mmCIF file of C-alpha atoms in Angstrom:
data_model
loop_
_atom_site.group_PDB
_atom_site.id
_atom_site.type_symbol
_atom_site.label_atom_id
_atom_site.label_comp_id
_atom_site.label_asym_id
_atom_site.label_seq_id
_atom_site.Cartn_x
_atom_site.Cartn_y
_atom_site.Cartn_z
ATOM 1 C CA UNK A 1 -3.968 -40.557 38.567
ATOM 2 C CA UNK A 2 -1.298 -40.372 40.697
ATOM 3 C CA UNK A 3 -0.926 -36.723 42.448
ATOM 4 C CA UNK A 4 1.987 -35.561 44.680
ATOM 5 C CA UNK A 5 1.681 -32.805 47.265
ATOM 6 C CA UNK A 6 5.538 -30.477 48.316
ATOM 7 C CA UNK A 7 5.501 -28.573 50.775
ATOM 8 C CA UNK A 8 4.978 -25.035 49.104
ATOM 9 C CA UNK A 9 8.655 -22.506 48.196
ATOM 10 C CA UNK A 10 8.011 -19.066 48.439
ATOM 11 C CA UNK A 11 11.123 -18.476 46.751
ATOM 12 C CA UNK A 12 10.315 -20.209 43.206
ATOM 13 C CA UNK A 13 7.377 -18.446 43.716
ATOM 14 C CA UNK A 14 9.439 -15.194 43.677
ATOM 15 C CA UNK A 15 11.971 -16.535 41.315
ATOM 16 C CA UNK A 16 8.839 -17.293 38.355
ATOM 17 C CA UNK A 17 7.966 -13.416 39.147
ATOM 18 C CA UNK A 18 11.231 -12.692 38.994
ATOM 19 C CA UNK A 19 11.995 -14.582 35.330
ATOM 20 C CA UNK A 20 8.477 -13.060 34.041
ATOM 21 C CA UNK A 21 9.864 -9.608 34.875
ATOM 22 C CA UNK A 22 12.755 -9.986 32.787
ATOM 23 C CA UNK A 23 10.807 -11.497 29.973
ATOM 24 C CA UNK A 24 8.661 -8.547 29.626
ATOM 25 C CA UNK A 25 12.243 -6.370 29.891
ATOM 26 C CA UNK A 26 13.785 -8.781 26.856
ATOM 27 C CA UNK A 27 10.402 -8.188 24.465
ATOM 28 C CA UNK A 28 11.120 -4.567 24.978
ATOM 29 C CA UNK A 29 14.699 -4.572 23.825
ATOM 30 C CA UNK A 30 13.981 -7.219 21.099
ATOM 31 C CA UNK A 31 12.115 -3.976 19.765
ATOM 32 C CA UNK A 32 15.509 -2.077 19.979
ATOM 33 C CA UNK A 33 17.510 -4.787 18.324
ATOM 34 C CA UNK A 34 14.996 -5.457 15.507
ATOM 35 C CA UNK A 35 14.322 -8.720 16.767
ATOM 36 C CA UNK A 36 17.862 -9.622 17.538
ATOM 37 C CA UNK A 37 17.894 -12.252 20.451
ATOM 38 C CA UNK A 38 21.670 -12.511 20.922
ATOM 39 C CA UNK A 39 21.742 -8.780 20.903
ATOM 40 C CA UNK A 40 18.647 -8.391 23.249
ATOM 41 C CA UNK A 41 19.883 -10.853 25.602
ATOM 42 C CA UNK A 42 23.497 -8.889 25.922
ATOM 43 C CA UNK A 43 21.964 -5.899 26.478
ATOM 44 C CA UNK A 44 19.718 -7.484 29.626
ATOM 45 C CA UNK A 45 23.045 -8.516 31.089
ATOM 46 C CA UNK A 46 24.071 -4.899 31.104
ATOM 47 C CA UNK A 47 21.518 -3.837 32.209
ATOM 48 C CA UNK A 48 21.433 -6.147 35.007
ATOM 49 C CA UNK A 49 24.890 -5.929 35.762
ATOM 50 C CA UNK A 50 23.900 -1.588 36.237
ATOM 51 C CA UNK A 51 20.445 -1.866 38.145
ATOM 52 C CA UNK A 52 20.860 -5.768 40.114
ATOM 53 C CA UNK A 53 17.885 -6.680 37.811
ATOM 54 C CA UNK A 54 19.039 -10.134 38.596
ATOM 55 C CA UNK A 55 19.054 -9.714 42.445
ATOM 56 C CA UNK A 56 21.674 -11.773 43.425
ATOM 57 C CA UNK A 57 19.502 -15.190 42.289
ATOM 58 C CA UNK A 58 19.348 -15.346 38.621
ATOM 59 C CA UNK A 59 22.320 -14.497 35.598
ATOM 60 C CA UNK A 60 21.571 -14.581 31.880
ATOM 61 C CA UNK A 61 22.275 -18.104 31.183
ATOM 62 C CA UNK A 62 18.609 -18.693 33.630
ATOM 63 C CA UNK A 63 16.403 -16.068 31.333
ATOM 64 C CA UNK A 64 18.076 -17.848 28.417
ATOM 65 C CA UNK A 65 16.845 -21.341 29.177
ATOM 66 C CA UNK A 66 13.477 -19.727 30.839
ATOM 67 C CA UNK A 67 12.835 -18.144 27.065
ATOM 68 C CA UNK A 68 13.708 -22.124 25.826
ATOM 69 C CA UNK A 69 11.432 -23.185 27.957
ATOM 70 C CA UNK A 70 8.440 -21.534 27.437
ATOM 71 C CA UNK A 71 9.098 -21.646 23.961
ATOM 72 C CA UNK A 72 9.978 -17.929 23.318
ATOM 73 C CA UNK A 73 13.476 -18.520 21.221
ATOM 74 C CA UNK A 74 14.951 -21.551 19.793
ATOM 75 C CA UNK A 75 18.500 -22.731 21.323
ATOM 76 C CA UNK A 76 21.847 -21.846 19.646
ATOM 77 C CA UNK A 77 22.895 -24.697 17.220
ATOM 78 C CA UNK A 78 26.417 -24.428 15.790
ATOM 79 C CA UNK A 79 27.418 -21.230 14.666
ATOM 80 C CA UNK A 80 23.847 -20.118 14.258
ATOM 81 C CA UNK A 81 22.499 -17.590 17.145
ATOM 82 C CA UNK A 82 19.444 -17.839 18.959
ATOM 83 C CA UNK A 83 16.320 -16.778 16.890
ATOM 84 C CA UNK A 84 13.033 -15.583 17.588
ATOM 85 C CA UNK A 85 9.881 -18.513 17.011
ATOM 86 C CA UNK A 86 6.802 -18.330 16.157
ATOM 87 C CA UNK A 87 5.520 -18.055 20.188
ATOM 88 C CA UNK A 88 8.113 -15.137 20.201
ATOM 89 C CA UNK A 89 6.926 -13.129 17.716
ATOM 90 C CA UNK A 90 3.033 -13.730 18.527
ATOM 91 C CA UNK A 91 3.709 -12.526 22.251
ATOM 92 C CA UNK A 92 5.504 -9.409 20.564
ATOM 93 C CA UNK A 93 2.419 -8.580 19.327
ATOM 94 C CA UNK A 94 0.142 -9.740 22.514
ATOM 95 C CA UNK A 95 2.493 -7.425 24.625
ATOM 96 C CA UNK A 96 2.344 -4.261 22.354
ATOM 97 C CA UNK A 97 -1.239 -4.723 22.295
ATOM 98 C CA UNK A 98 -1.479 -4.909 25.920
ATOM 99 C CA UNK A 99 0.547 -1.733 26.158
ATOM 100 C CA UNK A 100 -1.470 0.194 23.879
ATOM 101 C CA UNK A 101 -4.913 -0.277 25.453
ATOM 102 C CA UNK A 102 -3.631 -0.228 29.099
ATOM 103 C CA UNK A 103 -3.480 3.581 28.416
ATOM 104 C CA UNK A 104 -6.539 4.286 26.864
ATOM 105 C CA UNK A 105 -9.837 5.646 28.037
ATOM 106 C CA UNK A 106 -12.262 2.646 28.832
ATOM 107 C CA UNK A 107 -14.856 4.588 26.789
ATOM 108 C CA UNK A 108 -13.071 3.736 23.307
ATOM 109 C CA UNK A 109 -10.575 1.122 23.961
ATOM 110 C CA UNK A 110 -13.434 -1.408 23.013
ATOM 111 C CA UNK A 111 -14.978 0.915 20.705
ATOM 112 C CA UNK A 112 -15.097 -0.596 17.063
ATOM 113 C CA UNK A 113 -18.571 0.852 15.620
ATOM 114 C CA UNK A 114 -18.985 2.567 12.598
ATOM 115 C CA UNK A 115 -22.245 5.860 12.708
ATOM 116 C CA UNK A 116 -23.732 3.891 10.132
ATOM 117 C CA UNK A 117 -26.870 1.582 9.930
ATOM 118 C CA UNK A 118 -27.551 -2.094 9.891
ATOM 119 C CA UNK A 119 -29.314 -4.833 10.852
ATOM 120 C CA UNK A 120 -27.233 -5.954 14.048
ATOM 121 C CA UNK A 121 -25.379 -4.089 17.155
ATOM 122 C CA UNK A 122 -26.291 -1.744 19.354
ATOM 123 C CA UNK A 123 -29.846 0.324 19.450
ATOM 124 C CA UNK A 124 -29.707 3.868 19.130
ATOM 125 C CA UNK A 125 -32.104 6.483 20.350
ATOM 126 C CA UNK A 126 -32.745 7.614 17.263
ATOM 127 C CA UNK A 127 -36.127 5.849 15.246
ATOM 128 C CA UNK A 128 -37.423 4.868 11.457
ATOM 129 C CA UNK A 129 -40.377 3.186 9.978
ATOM 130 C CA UNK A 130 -40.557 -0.113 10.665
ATOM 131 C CA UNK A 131 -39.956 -2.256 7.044
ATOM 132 C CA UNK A 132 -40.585 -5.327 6.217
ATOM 133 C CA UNK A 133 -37.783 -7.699 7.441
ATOM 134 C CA UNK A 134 -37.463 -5.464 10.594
ATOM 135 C CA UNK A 135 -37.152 -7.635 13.843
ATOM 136 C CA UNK A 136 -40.008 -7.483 16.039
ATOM 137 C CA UNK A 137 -38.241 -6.349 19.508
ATOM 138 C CA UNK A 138 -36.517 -3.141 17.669
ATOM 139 C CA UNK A 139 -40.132 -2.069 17.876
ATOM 140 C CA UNK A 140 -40.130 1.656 19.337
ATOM 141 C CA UNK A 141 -43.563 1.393 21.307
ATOM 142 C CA UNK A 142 -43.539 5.069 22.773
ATOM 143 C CA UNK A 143 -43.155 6.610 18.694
ATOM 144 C CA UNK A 144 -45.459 3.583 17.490
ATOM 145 C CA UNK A 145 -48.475 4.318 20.289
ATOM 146 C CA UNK A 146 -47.904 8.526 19.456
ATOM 147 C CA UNK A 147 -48.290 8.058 15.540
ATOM 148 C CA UNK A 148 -51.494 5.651 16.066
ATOM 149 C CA UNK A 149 -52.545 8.476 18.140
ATOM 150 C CA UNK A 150 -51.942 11.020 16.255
ATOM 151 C CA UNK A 151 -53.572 9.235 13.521
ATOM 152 C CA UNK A 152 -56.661 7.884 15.085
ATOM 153 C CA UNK A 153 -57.639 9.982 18.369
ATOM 154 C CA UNK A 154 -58.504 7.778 21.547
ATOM 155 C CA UNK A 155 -61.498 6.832 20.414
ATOM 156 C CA UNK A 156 -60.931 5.729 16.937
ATOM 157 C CA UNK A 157 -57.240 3.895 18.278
ATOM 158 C CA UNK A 158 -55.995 0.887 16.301
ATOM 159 C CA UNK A 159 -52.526 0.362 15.314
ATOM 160 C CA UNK A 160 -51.283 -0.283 11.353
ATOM 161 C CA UNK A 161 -48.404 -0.993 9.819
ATOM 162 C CA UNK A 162 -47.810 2.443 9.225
ATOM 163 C CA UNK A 163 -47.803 3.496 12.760
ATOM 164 C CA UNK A 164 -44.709 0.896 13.599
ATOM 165 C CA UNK A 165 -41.333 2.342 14.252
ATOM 166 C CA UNK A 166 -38.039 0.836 15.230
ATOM 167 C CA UNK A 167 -34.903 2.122 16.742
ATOM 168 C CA UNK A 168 -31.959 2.429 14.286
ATOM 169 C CA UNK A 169 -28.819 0.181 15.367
ATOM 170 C CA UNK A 170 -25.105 0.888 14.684
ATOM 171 C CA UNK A 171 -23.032 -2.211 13.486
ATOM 172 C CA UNK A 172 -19.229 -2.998 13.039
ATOM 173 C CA UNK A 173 -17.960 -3.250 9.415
ATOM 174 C CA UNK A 174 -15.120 -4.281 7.543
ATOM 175 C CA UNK A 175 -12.047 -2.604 6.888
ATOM 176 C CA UNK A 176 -9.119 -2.523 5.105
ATOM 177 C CA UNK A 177 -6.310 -0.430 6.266
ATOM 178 C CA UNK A 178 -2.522 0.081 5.402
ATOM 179 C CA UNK A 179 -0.107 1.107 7.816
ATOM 180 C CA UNK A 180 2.779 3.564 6.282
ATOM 181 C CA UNK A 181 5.919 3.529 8.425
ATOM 182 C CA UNK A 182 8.330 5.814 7.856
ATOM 183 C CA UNK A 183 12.145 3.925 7.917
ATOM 184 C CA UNK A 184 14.493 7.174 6.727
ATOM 185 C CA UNK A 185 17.333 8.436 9.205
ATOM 186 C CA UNK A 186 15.702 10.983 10.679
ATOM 187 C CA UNK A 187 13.399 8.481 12.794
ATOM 188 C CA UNK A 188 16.293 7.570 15.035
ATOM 189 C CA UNK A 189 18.494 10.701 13.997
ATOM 190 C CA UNK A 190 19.886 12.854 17.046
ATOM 191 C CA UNK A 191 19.379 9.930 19.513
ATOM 192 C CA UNK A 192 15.461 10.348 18.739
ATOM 193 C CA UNK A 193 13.919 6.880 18.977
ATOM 194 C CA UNK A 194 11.012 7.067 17.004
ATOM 195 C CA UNK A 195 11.079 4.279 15.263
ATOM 196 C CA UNK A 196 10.588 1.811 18.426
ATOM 197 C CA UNK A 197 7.381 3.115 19.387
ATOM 198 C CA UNK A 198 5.644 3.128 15.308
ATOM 199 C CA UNK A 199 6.929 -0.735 14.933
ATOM 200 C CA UNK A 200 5.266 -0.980 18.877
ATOM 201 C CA UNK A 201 2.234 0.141 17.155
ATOM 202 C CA UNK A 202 2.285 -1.769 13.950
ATOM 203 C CA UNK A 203 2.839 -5.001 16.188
ATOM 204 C CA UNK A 204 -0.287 -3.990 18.096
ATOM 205 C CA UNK A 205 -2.567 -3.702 15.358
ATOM 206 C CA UNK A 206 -1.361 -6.809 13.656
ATOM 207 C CA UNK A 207 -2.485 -8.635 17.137
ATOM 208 C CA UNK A 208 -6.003 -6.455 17.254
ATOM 209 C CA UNK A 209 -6.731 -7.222 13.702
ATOM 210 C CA UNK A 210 -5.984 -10.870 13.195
ATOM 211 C CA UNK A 211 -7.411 -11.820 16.531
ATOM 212 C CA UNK A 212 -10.274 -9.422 17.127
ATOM 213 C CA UNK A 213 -11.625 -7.931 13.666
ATOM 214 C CA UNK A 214 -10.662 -11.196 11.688
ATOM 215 C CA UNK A 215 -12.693 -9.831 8.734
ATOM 216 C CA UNK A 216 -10.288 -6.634 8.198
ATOM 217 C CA UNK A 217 -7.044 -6.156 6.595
ATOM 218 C CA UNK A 218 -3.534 -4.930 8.103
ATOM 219 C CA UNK A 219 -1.168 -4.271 5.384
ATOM 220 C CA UNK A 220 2.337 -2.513 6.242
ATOM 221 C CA UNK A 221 4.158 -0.420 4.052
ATOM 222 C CA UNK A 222 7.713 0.913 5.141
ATOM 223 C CA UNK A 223 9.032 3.988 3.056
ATOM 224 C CA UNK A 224 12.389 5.442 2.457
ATOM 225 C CA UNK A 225 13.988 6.080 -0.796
ATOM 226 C CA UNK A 226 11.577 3.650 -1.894
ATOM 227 C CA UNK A 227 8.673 1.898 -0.589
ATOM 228 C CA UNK A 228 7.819 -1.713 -0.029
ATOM 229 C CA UNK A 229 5.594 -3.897 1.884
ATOM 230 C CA UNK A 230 6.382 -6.259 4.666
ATOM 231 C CA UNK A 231 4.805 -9.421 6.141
ATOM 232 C CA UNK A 232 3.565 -9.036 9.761
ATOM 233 C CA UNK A 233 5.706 -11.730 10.990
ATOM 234 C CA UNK A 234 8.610 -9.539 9.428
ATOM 235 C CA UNK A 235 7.586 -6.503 11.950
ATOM 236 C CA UNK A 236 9.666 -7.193 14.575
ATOM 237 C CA UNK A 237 12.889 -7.002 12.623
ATOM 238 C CA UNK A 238 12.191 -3.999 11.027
ATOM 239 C CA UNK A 239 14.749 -1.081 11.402
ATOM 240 C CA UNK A 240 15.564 2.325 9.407
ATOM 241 C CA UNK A 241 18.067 2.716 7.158
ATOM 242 C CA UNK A 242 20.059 5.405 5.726
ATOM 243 C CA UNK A 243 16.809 6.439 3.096
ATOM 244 C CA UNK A 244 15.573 9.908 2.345
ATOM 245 C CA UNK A 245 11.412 10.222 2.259
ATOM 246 C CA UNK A 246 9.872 9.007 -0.643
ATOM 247 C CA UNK A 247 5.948 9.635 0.846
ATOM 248 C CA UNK A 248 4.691 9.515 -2.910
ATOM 249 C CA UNK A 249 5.949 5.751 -3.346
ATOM 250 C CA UNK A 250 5.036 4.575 -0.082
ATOM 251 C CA UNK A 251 1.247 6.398 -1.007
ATOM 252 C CA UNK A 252 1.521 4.786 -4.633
ATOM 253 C CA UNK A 253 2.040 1.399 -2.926
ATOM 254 C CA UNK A 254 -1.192 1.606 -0.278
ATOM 255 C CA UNK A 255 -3.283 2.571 -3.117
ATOM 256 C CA UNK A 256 -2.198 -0.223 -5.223
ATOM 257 C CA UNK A 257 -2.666 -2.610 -2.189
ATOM 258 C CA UNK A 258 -6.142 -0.855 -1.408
ATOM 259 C CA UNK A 259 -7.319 -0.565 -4.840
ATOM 260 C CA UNK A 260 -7.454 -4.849 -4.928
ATOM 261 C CA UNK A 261 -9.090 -5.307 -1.172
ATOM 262 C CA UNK A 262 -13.061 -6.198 -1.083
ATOM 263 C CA UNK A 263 -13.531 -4.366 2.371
ATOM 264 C CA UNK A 264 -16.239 -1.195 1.261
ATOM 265 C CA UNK A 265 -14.154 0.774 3.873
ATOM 266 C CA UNK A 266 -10.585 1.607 3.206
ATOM 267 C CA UNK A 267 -7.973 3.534 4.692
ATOM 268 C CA UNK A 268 -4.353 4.304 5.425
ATOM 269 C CA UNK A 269 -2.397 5.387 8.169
ATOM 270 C CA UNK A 270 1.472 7.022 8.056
ATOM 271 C CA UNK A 271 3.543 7.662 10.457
ATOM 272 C CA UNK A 272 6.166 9.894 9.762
ATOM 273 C CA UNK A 273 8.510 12.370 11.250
ATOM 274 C CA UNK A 274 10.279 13.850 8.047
ATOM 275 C CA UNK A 275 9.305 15.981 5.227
ATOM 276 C CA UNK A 276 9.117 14.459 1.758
ATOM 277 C CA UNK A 277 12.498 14.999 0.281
ATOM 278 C CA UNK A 278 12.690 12.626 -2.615
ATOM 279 C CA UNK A 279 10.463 10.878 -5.401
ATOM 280 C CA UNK A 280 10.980 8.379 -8.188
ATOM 281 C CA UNK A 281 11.451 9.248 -11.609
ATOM 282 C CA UNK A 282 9.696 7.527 -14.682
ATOM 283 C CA UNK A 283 12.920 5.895 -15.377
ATOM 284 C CA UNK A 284 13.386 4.090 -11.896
ATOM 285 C CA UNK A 285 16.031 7.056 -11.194
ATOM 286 C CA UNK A 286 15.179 9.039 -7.838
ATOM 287 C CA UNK A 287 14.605 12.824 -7.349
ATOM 288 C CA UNK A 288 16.415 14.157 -4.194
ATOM 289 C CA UNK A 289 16.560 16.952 -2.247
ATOM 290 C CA UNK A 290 17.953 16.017 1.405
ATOM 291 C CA UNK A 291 16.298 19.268 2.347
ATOM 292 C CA UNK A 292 13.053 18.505 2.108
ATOM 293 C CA UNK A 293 10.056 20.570 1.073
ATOM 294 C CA UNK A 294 11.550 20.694 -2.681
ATOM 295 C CA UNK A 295 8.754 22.235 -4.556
ATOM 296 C CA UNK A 296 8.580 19.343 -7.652
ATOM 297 C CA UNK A 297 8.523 16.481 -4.699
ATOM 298 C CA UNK A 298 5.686 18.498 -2.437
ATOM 299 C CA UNK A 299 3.457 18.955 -5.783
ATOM 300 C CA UNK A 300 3.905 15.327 -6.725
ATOM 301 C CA UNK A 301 2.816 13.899 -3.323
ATOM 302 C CA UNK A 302 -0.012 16.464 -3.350
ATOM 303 C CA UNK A 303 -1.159 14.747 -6.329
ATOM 304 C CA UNK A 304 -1.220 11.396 -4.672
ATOM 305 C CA UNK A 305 -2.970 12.904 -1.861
ATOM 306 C CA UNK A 306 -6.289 14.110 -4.139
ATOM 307 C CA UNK A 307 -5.548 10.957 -5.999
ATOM 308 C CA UNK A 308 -6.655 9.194 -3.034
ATOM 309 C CA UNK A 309 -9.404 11.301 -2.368
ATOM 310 C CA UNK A 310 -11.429 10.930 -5.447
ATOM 311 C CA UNK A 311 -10.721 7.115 -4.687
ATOM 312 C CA UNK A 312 -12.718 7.623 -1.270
ATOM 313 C CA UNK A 313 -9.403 6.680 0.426
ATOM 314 C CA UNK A 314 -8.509 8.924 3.715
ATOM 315 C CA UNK A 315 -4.690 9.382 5.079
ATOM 316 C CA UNK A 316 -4.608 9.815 8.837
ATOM 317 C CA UNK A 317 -1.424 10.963 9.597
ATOM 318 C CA UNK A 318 0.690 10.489 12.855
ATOM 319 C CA UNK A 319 3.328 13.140 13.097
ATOM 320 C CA UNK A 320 6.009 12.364 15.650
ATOM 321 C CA UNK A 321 7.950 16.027 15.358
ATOM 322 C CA UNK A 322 6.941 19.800 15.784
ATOM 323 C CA UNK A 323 9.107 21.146 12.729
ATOM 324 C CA UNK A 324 6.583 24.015 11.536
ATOM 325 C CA UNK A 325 7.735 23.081 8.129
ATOM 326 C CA UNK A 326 6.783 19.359 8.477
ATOM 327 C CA UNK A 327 3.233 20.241 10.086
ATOM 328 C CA UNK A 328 2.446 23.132 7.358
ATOM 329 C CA UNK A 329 3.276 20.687 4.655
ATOM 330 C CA UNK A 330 1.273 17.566 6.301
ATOM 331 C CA UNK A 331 -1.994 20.791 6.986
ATOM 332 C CA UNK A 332 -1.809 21.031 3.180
ATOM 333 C CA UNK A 333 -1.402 17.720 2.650
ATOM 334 C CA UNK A 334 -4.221 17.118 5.032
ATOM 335 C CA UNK A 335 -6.637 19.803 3.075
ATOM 336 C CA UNK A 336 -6.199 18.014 -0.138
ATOM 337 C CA UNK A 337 -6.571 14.869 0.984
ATOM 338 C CA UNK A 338 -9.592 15.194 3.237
ATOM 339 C CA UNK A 339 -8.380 13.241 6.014
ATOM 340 C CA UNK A 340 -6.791 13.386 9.345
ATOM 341 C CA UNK A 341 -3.862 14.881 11.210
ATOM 342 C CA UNK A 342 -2.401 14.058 14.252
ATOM 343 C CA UNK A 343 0.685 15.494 16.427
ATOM 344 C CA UNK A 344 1.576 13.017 18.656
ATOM 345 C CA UNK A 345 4.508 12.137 20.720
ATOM 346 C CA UNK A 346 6.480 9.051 20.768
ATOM 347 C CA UNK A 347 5.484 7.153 23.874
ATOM 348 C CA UNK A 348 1.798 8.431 23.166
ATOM 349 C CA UNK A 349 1.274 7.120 19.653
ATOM 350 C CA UNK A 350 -0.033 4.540 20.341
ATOM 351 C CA UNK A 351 -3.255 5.759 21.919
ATOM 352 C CA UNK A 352 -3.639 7.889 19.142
ATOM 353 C CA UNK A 353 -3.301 5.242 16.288
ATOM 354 C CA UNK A 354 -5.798 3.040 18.170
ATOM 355 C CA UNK A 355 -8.702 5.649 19.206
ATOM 356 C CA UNK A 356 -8.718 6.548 15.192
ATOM 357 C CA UNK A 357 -8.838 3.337 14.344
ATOM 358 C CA UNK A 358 -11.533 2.105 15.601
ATOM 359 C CA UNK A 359 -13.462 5.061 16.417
ATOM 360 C CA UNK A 360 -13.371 6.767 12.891
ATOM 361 C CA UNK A 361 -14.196 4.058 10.433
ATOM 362 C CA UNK A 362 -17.631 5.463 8.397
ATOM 363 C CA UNK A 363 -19.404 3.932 5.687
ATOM 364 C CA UNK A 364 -22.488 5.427 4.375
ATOM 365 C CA UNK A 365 -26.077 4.380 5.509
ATOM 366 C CA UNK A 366 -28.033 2.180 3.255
ATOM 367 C CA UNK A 367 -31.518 3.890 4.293
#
C-alpha cells in the first residue's frame, strides 16, 4: 500500500469546520423551505451576505458542491433544481434527533421502560414468589432466608420452594404511536412559526423509532380541512396550507391506522395550536365555523375523544398557544379522553414530545 505524508494545513482544517457549520445552518432552513434546496441554499447566501457567515473564504457555489460531495443533494440537471437524496433526508432526521435529546435531562433521555413486568430488563426493589421458569440469579436471598425463617425457626432452618423470592424486573415493550400534526393557517399565522419546530419533532421520532425501538410504529397524520397520512420520507416537505381544523378527521384517521397495528400498546400524539373549527359531513361536504369552538364541531370531536377511550387509546396533546379558549376546550377534551395535556412552547416541544414518549408508555402486568 502505497501511503503519502503533506505537510499538515491548518486552514483546510478550518475551512472543513467552516463547510460543516454551514451544513448544519442549510438543514435548518431546509426545515423553513419544506425541503426546498434551491430555496434553502438562497437564503444561506443572504444570510451570509448579512452576518460574513462565509468569512471572506468560502461563497455558495463551495457549500453547494460540499453538499454534492458528501452526498447531501443531487446536482442540478437541466431545468430541474437541486433535490434533497436519500443521505439528505436521513441526516434531517439524525440532526433533529440530536437536537431534541441535547436538551433533555440525562435521567430520561435514555429512558424507554414501561412500570410493567417481564421476564428481561432491569431489577426492581420490589419482590414475588419465585415460579417455575424464574431465572436463578433474580433470586432475592435477604426475603428468601426471612420467609425460611419465619417458617422454620433457627433450629428447624431448611429452605423450600416456597420460601424462594425474586425481584420483579421492568422491560421495554412495543408500541404503536401516531403523530397528529396540525397544518391549518394559524400554525404560521401572525409571523408565529410553529410549524418548524412540530415537523423538527416528527423528523426526530421517525430517526428514534426506526433506528432505536425498531419493533414500534411511527405513523404521521397531518390535519386541516381534512386529514391524511404521510410517509416519513415525505416529512421534510411538509408545510401548512390555507385549512381550517378538522381534529375529528385527523382523530378518525389515527384510530383507523391504530385499530390495524399488532403493538398491545397504542397511542397518539397531536400537536396543535388551533381550536377545532370544522368537521366533515356524511356526504363528504365540510362543516365550518372559522371561529372555532362551534358547539356541533366541539361535541363531535368529544365523541371521538371517548371513542378512543373505550378503545384503550390515549391522546397526549402538545398545545403550542395560551388562548384560554383553546386550553379549556383541549381540559375537556383531555377529561373525556383520559389522556394527557401539555402547554408547551415552540422551541421546547421537543423535550416535551420525547420525555412522554418514552417515559409514559404502560401496559398492564401479567402477574
Amino acid at each position: 500500500m502505497d501511503v503519502r505524508f503533506h505537510e499538515f494545513d491548518p486552514s483546510l482544517l478550518s475551512q472543513r469546520e467552516l463547510l460543516e457549520r454551514l451544513h448544519d445552518l442549510f438543514r435548518q432552513l431546509l426545515l423553513w423551505t419544506n425541503g426546498d434546496v434551491e430555496e434553502a441554499l438562497a437564503l444561506l447566501e443572504q444570510l451570509a451576505e448579512q452576518h460574513d457567515l462565509f468569512e471572506g473564504r468560502l461563497d455558495v457555489a463551495d457549500v453547494r458542491r460540499y453538499l454534492e460531495r458528501v452526498g447531501d443533494i443531487t446536482p442540478p440537471v437541466g431545468e430541474r433544481d437541486a433535490r434533497l437524496t436519500a443521505r439528505g433526508e436521513r441526516g434531517l432526521r439524525t440532526r433533529s434527533l440530536e437536537a431534541m435529546f441535547k436538551g433533555m435531562r440525562p435521567d430520561v433521555a435514555g429512558d424507554h421502560r414501561v412500570p410493567a413486568i417481564g421476564q428481561g430488563g432491569e431489577p426492581t426493589s420490589e419482590t414475588r414468589r419465585w415460579e417455575f421458569g424464574d431465572r436463578t440469579d433474580r433470586i432475592a436471598f435477604s426475603p428468601t432466608l426471612e420467609n425460611a425463617l419465619r417458617r422454620g425457626g433457627i433450629e428447624g432452618f431448611s429452605l423450600m420452594e416456597e420460601d424462594l423470592e425474586v425481584f420483579e424486573v421492568e422491560h421495554s415493550t412495543a408500541a404503536a404511536t401516531v403523530m397528529m400534526i396540525d397544518v391549518s393557517h394559524s400554525m404560521v399565522l401572525y409571523g408565529e412559526d410553529r410549524i418548524t419546530p412540530a415537523k423538527e419533532v416528527a423528523l426526530a421520532m421517525a430517526e428514534l423509532v426506526t433506528t432505536r425501538f425498531p419493533k414500534d410504529s411511527l405513523d404521521v397524520v397531518l390535519f386541516g380541512d381534512d386529514a391524511w397520512r404521510v410517509p416519513l420520507e415525505q416529512l421534510p416537505y411538509i408545510g401548512v396550507g390555507p385549512f381550517h381544523t378538522n381534529t375529528r378527521a385527523g382523530l378518525r384517521l389515527a384510530r383507523e391506522i391504530l385499530r390495524k397495528k399488532r403493538q398491545a400498546n397504542r397511542q397518539i400524539l397531536m400537536i396543535t395550536d388551533g381550536k377545532p373549527s370544522c368537521l366533515t359531513e356524511p356526504d363528504g361536504s365540510l362543516y365550518k365555523n372559522p371561529f372555532g369552538l362551534d358547539r356541533r364541531v366541539v361535541n363531535k370531536t368529544l365523541e371521538e375523544a371517548d371513542h378512543l377511550r373505550r378503545l384503550s387509546i390515549p391522546v397526549t396533546s402538545f398545545l403550542l398557544t395560551e388562548d384560554p379558549t383553546l386550553v379549556e376546550f383541549i381540559e375537556t377534551f383531555t377529561r373525556t379522553n383520559r389522556g394527557r395535556a401539555y402547554l408547551a412552547r415552540p422551541d421546547a416541544l421537543g423535550s416535551f414530545v420525547f420525555v412522554d414518549y418514552l417515559r409514559n408508555r404502560r401496559r398492564r402486568p401479567s402477574h
